[in-house]
mmCIF file of C-alpha atoms in Angstrom:
data_model
loop_
_atom_site.group_PDB
_atom_site.id
_atom_site.type_symbol
_atom_site.label_atom_id
_atom_site.label_comp_id
_atom_site.label_asym_id
_atom_site.label_seq_id
_atom_site.Cartn_x
_atom_site.Cartn_y
_atom_site.Cartn_z
ATOM 1 C CA GLY A 1 -141.521 155.099 -23.083
ATOM 2 C CA ARG A 2 -140.557 151.502 -23.484
ATOM 3 C CA LEU A 3 -143.966 150.486 -24.835
ATOM 4 C CA THR A 4 -143.555 152.961 -27.702
ATOM 5 C CA ASP A 5 -140.157 151.443 -28.527
ATOM 6 C CA ASP A 6 -141.636 147.934 -28.363
ATOM 7 C CA CYS A 7 -144.483 148.910 -30.684
ATOM 8 C CA LEU A 8 -142.158 150.612 -33.166
ATOM 9 C CA ALA A 9 -139.985 147.481 -33.199
ATOM 10 C CA VAL A 10 -142.868 145.191 -34.224
ATOM 11 C CA LEU A 11 -144.701 147.616 -36.509
ATOM 12 C CA PRO A 12 -142.941 146.668 -39.787
ATOM 13 C CA GLY A 13 -143.646 142.961 -39.358
ATOM 14 C CA LEU A 14 -147.271 143.582 -38.477
ATOM 15 C CA VAL A 15 -147.867 145.887 -41.436
ATOM 16 C CA ARG A 16 -146.154 143.488 -43.861
ATOM 17 C CA GLY A 17 -148.273 140.594 -42.619
ATOM 18 C CA THR A 18 -145.364 138.486 -41.406
ATOM 19 C CA PRO A 19 -145.747 136.415 -38.237
ATOM 20 C CA THR A 20 -144.554 138.715 -35.466
ATOM 21 C CA ARG A 21 -143.849 137.813 -31.858
ATOM 22 C CA LEU A 22 -145.101 140.442 -29.423
ATOM 23 C CA ARG A 23 -142.433 140.017 -26.770
ATOM 24 C CA HIS A 24 -143.680 143.011 -24.818
ATOM 25 C CA LEU A 25 -147.015 141.305 -24.049
ATOM 26 C CA PRO A 26 -147.650 138.563 -21.479
ATOM 27 C CA GLY A 27 -147.175 135.144 -23.050
ATOM 28 C CA THR A 28 -145.342 136.721 -26.019
ATOM 29 C CA PRO A 29 -148.083 135.872 -28.529
ATOM 30 C CA MET A 30 -147.343 135.423 -32.220
ATOM 31 C CA VAL A 31 -149.561 137.611 -34.390
ATOM 32 C CA ARG A 32 -150.022 137.917 -38.125
ATOM 33 C CA LEU A 33 -152.144 140.627 -39.690
ATOM 34 C CA SER A 34 -153.619 139.834 -43.057
ATOM 35 C CA PRO A 35 -153.483 140.969 -45.724
ATOM 36 C CA GLY A 36 -150.047 142.467 -45.414
ATOM 37 C CA ALA A 37 -149.057 145.714 -47.062
ATOM 38 C CA ASP A 38 -145.933 147.595 -47.988
ATOM 39 C CA MET A 39 -144.507 149.376 -44.991
ATOM 40 C CA PRO A 40 -145.050 153.140 -45.318
ATOM 41 C CA PRO A 41 -142.377 155.552 -44.133
ATOM 42 C CA VAL A 42 -142.365 156.031 -40.368
ATOM 43 C CA LEU A 43 -141.928 159.607 -39.169
ATOM 44 C CA ILE A 44 -140.966 160.023 -35.534
ATOM 45 C CA GLY A 45 -142.315 163.161 -33.879
ATOM 46 C CA GLY A 46 -140.704 165.131 -31.101
ATOM 47 C CA ALA A 47 -137.578 167.147 -30.549
ATOM 48 C CA GLY A 48 -135.968 165.511 -27.542
ATOM 49 C CA ARG A 49 -133.165 162.959 -27.289
ATOM 50 C CA VAL A 50 -135.596 160.032 -27.174
ATOM 51 C CA ALA A 51 -137.265 161.125 -30.420
ATOM 52 C CA ILE A 52 -133.886 161.464 -32.120
ATOM 53 C CA ARG A 53 -132.822 158.006 -30.899
ATOM 54 C CA ARG A 54 -136.111 156.516 -32.095
ATOM 55 C CA THR A 55 -135.706 158.191 -35.458
ATOM 56 C CA LEU A 56 -132.298 156.569 -35.896
ATOM 57 C CA GLN A 57 -133.473 153.205 -34.600
ATOM 58 C CA TYR A 58 -136.948 152.858 -36.118
ATOM 59 C CA GLY A 59 -137.777 155.831 -38.306
ATOM 60 C CA ASP A 60 -137.471 156.867 -41.888
ATOM 61 C CA GLY A 61 -137.829 160.492 -40.932
ATOM 62 C CA TRP A 62 -137.871 162.977 -38.087
ATOM 63 C CA PHE A 63 -140.906 165.278 -37.647
ATOM 64 C CA PRO A 64 -140.351 167.969 -35.019
ATOM 65 C CA SER A 65 -142.812 170.727 -34.313
ATOM 66 C CA MET A 66 -142.329 174.105 -32.701
ATOM 67 C CA THR A 67 -138.668 174.216 -33.593
ATOM 68 C CA THR A 68 -136.291 176.654 -35.219
ATOM 69 C CA PRO A 69 -134.001 176.262 -38.215
ATOM 70 C CA GLU A 70 -131.015 176.403 -35.850
ATOM 71 C CA ALA A 71 -132.348 173.470 -33.841
ATOM 72 C CA VAL A 72 -133.106 171.556 -37.044
ATOM 73 C CA ALA A 73 -129.527 172.084 -38.255
ATOM 74 C CA GLY A 74 -128.147 170.707 -34.989
ATOM 75 C CA VAL A 75 -130.294 167.584 -35.110
ATOM 76 C CA ALA A 76 -129.646 167.123 -38.842
ATOM 77 C CA ALA A 77 -125.939 166.771 -38.020
ATOM 78 C CA ILE A 78 -126.735 164.226 -35.291
ATOM 79 C CA LEU A 79 -128.938 162.254 -37.704
ATOM 80 C CA ARG A 80 -126.230 162.226 -40.392
ATOM 81 C CA GLN A 81 -123.610 161.019 -37.916
ATOM 82 C CA GLY A 82 -125.935 158.464 -36.313
ATOM 83 C CA ALA A 83 -126.995 157.089 -39.685
ATOM 84 C CA ALA A 84 -123.366 156.743 -40.799
ATOM 85 C CA GLU A 85 -122.497 154.895 -37.570
ATOM 86 C CA ARG A 86 -125.409 152.501 -38.117
ATOM 87 C CA GLY A 87 -124.827 152.045 -41.844
ATOM 88 C CA ARG A 88 -128.324 153.183 -42.671
ATOM 89 C CA PRO A 89 -129.797 155.953 -44.835
ATOM 90 C CA VAL A 90 -130.016 159.391 -43.267
ATOM 91 C CA PRO A 91 -133.591 159.965 -42.071
ATOM 92 C CA SER A 92 -135.549 162.679 -43.814
ATOM 93 C CA ILE A 93 -136.607 165.781 -41.899
ATOM 94 C CA THR A 94 -140.113 167.229 -42.046
ATOM 95 C CA THR A 95 -140.659 170.316 -39.909
ATOM 96 C CA TRP A 96 -143.926 171.885 -38.794
ATOM 97 C CA VAL A 97 -144.263 175.657 -38.781
ATOM 98 C CA LEU A 98 -147.026 177.986 -37.671
ATOM 99 C CA ALA A 99 -147.795 180.883 -39.998
ATOM 100 C CA SER A 100 -150.013 183.916 -39.619
ATOM 101 C CA LEU A 101 -149.829 185.738 -42.931
ATOM 102 C CA GLY A 102 -151.364 188.973 -44.144
ATOM 103 C CA THR A 103 -152.778 192.073 -42.538
ATOM 104 C CA GLN A 104 -155.986 190.374 -41.362
ATOM 105 C CA ALA A 105 -154.165 187.548 -39.573
ATOM 106 C CA PRO A 106 -153.410 187.775 -35.858
ATOM 107 C CA ASN A 107 -150.320 189.895 -35.357
ATOM 108 C CA ARG A 108 -146.988 188.440 -34.301
ATOM 109 C CA THR A 109 -147.406 189.523 -30.674
ATOM 110 C CA ALA A 110 -150.737 187.685 -30.402
ATOM 111 C CA VAL A 111 -149.369 184.523 -32.037
ATOM 112 C CA VAL A 112 -146.297 184.520 -29.778
ATOM 113 C CA ALA A 113 -148.465 185.050 -26.690
ATOM 114 C CA SER A 114 -150.712 182.167 -27.742
ATOM 115 C CA LEU A 115 -147.736 179.845 -28.283
ATOM 116 C CA ALA A 116 -146.139 180.859 -24.989
ATOM 117 C CA SER A 117 -149.293 180.274 -22.951
ATOM 118 C CA GLY A 118 -150.593 177.267 -24.890
ATOM 119 C CA TYR A 119 -147.313 175.345 -24.859
ATOM 120 C CA ASN A 120 -145.790 176.753 -21.677
ATOM 121 C CA LEU A 121 -142.844 178.248 -23.572
ATOM 122 C CA PRO A 122 -140.738 181.213 -22.561
ATOM 123 C CA VAL A 123 -141.833 184.208 -24.653
ATOM 124 C CA ASP A 124 -138.386 184.599 -26.248
ATOM 125 C CA ARG A 125 -138.481 180.938 -27.357
ATOM 126 C CA ALA A 126 -142.056 181.258 -28.635
ATOM 127 C CA ALA A 127 -141.031 184.350 -30.633
ATOM 128 C CA GLU A 128 -138.607 182.251 -32.710
ATOM 129 C CA ILE A 129 -141.323 179.928 -34.016
ATOM 130 C CA PRO A 130 -144.076 181.658 -36.034
ATOM 131 C CA ILE A 131 -143.877 182.951 -39.562
ATOM 132 C CA THR A 132 -145.745 186.244 -39.819
ATOM 133 C CA GLY A 133 -146.020 189.021 -42.362
ATOM 134 C CA GLY A 134 -146.299 188.418 -46.076
ATOM 135 C CA PRO A 135 -144.965 186.059 -48.728
ATOM 136 C CA ALA A 136 -141.441 187.530 -48.647
ATOM 137 C CA GLU A 137 -140.955 186.825 -44.938
ATOM 138 C CA ALA A 138 -142.531 183.390 -45.308
ATOM 139 C CA ALA A 139 -140.193 182.552 -48.193
ATOM 140 C CA GLU A 140 -137.183 183.657 -46.159
ATOM 141 C CA ARG A 141 -138.196 181.595 -43.131
ATOM 142 C CA LEU A 142 -139.010 178.494 -45.202
ATOM 143 C CA ALA A 143 -135.654 178.815 -46.961
ATOM 144 C CA ALA A 144 -133.995 178.850 -43.530
ATOM 145 C CA HIS A 145 -135.700 175.543 -42.654
ATOM 146 C CA ALA A 146 -134.562 174.041 -45.969
ATOM 147 C CA ALA A 147 -130.997 175.295 -45.484
ATOM 148 C CA ALA A 148 -131.012 173.733 -42.013
ATOM 149 C CA GLY A 149 -131.852 170.325 -43.477
ATOM 150 C CA ALA A 150 -135.639 170.155 -43.730
ATOM 151 C CA ASP A 151 -136.726 168.095 -46.723
ATOM 152 C CA GLU A 152 -140.365 169.049 -46.263
ATOM 153 C CA VAL A 153 -142.235 171.656 -44.242
ATOM 154 C CA VAL A 154 -145.808 171.355 -43.000
ATOM 155 C CA VAL A 155 -147.484 174.740 -42.549
ATOM 156 C CA SER A 156 -150.440 175.439 -40.255
ATOM 157 C CA PHE A 157 -152.172 178.804 -40.311
ATOM 158 C CA ALA A 158 -153.075 180.596 -37.087
ATOM 159 C CA GLY A 159 -156.421 182.356 -37.019
ATOM 160 C CA GLY A 160 -157.556 185.072 -39.339
ATOM 161 C CA ASP A 161 -158.801 184.520 -42.881
ATOM 162 C CA TRP A 162 -157.520 181.026 -43.679
ATOM 163 C CA PHE A 163 -158.269 181.298 -47.410
ATOM 164 C CA ARG A 164 -156.409 184.616 -47.706
ATOM 165 C CA GLN A 165 -153.421 183.124 -45.885
ATOM 166 C CA VAL A 166 -153.406 180.187 -48.306
ATOM 167 C CA GLU A 167 -153.528 182.622 -51.231
ATOM 168 C CA LEU A 168 -150.555 184.541 -49.809
ATOM 169 C CA PHE A 169 -148.700 181.299 -49.218
ATOM 170 C CA ALA A 170 -149.412 180.175 -52.790
ATOM 171 C CA GLU A 171 -147.615 183.293 -54.026
ATOM 172 C CA LEU A 172 -144.386 181.699 -52.760
ATOM 173 C CA SER A 173 -144.442 179.096 -55.504
ATOM 174 C CA GLY A 174 -146.455 180.948 -58.109
ATOM 175 C CA CYS A 175 -149.461 178.635 -57.695
#
């Protein structure tokens, strides 16, 4: 809520080591962290309106999870418009995807059921999220995220033989 916004507002000054007034705390103390450092990029997680607003106000990038390329495309348009209105660079987009690759990995039905129960999602919504099958399907799904506006994609593997899934994933780029 508001505390998150307050913390995001003071974070750059604190990291850089500049005297920073903490207006959200009683007595509004002035704090300086030393030594200062260059401010790293701030990625704002979440897929709701508040996360999108925070991305435009405080973030260098947006990092949704459990989303689809279609949803990414919609938010990418909002981020472009919001950045133009604010005269700031368009935030980057890093998406998170869940993959279960290969014949030894949990099948699509099991992954969807796990997502639906673990995240309280409707089954049809959960079915849109995972990447299953082999390298060809993974390449197609990752390309859809890129076409929607994702600059980077973080991949997590669901169950099964993790090393084999990484090998299959490496086939996408010829590693």
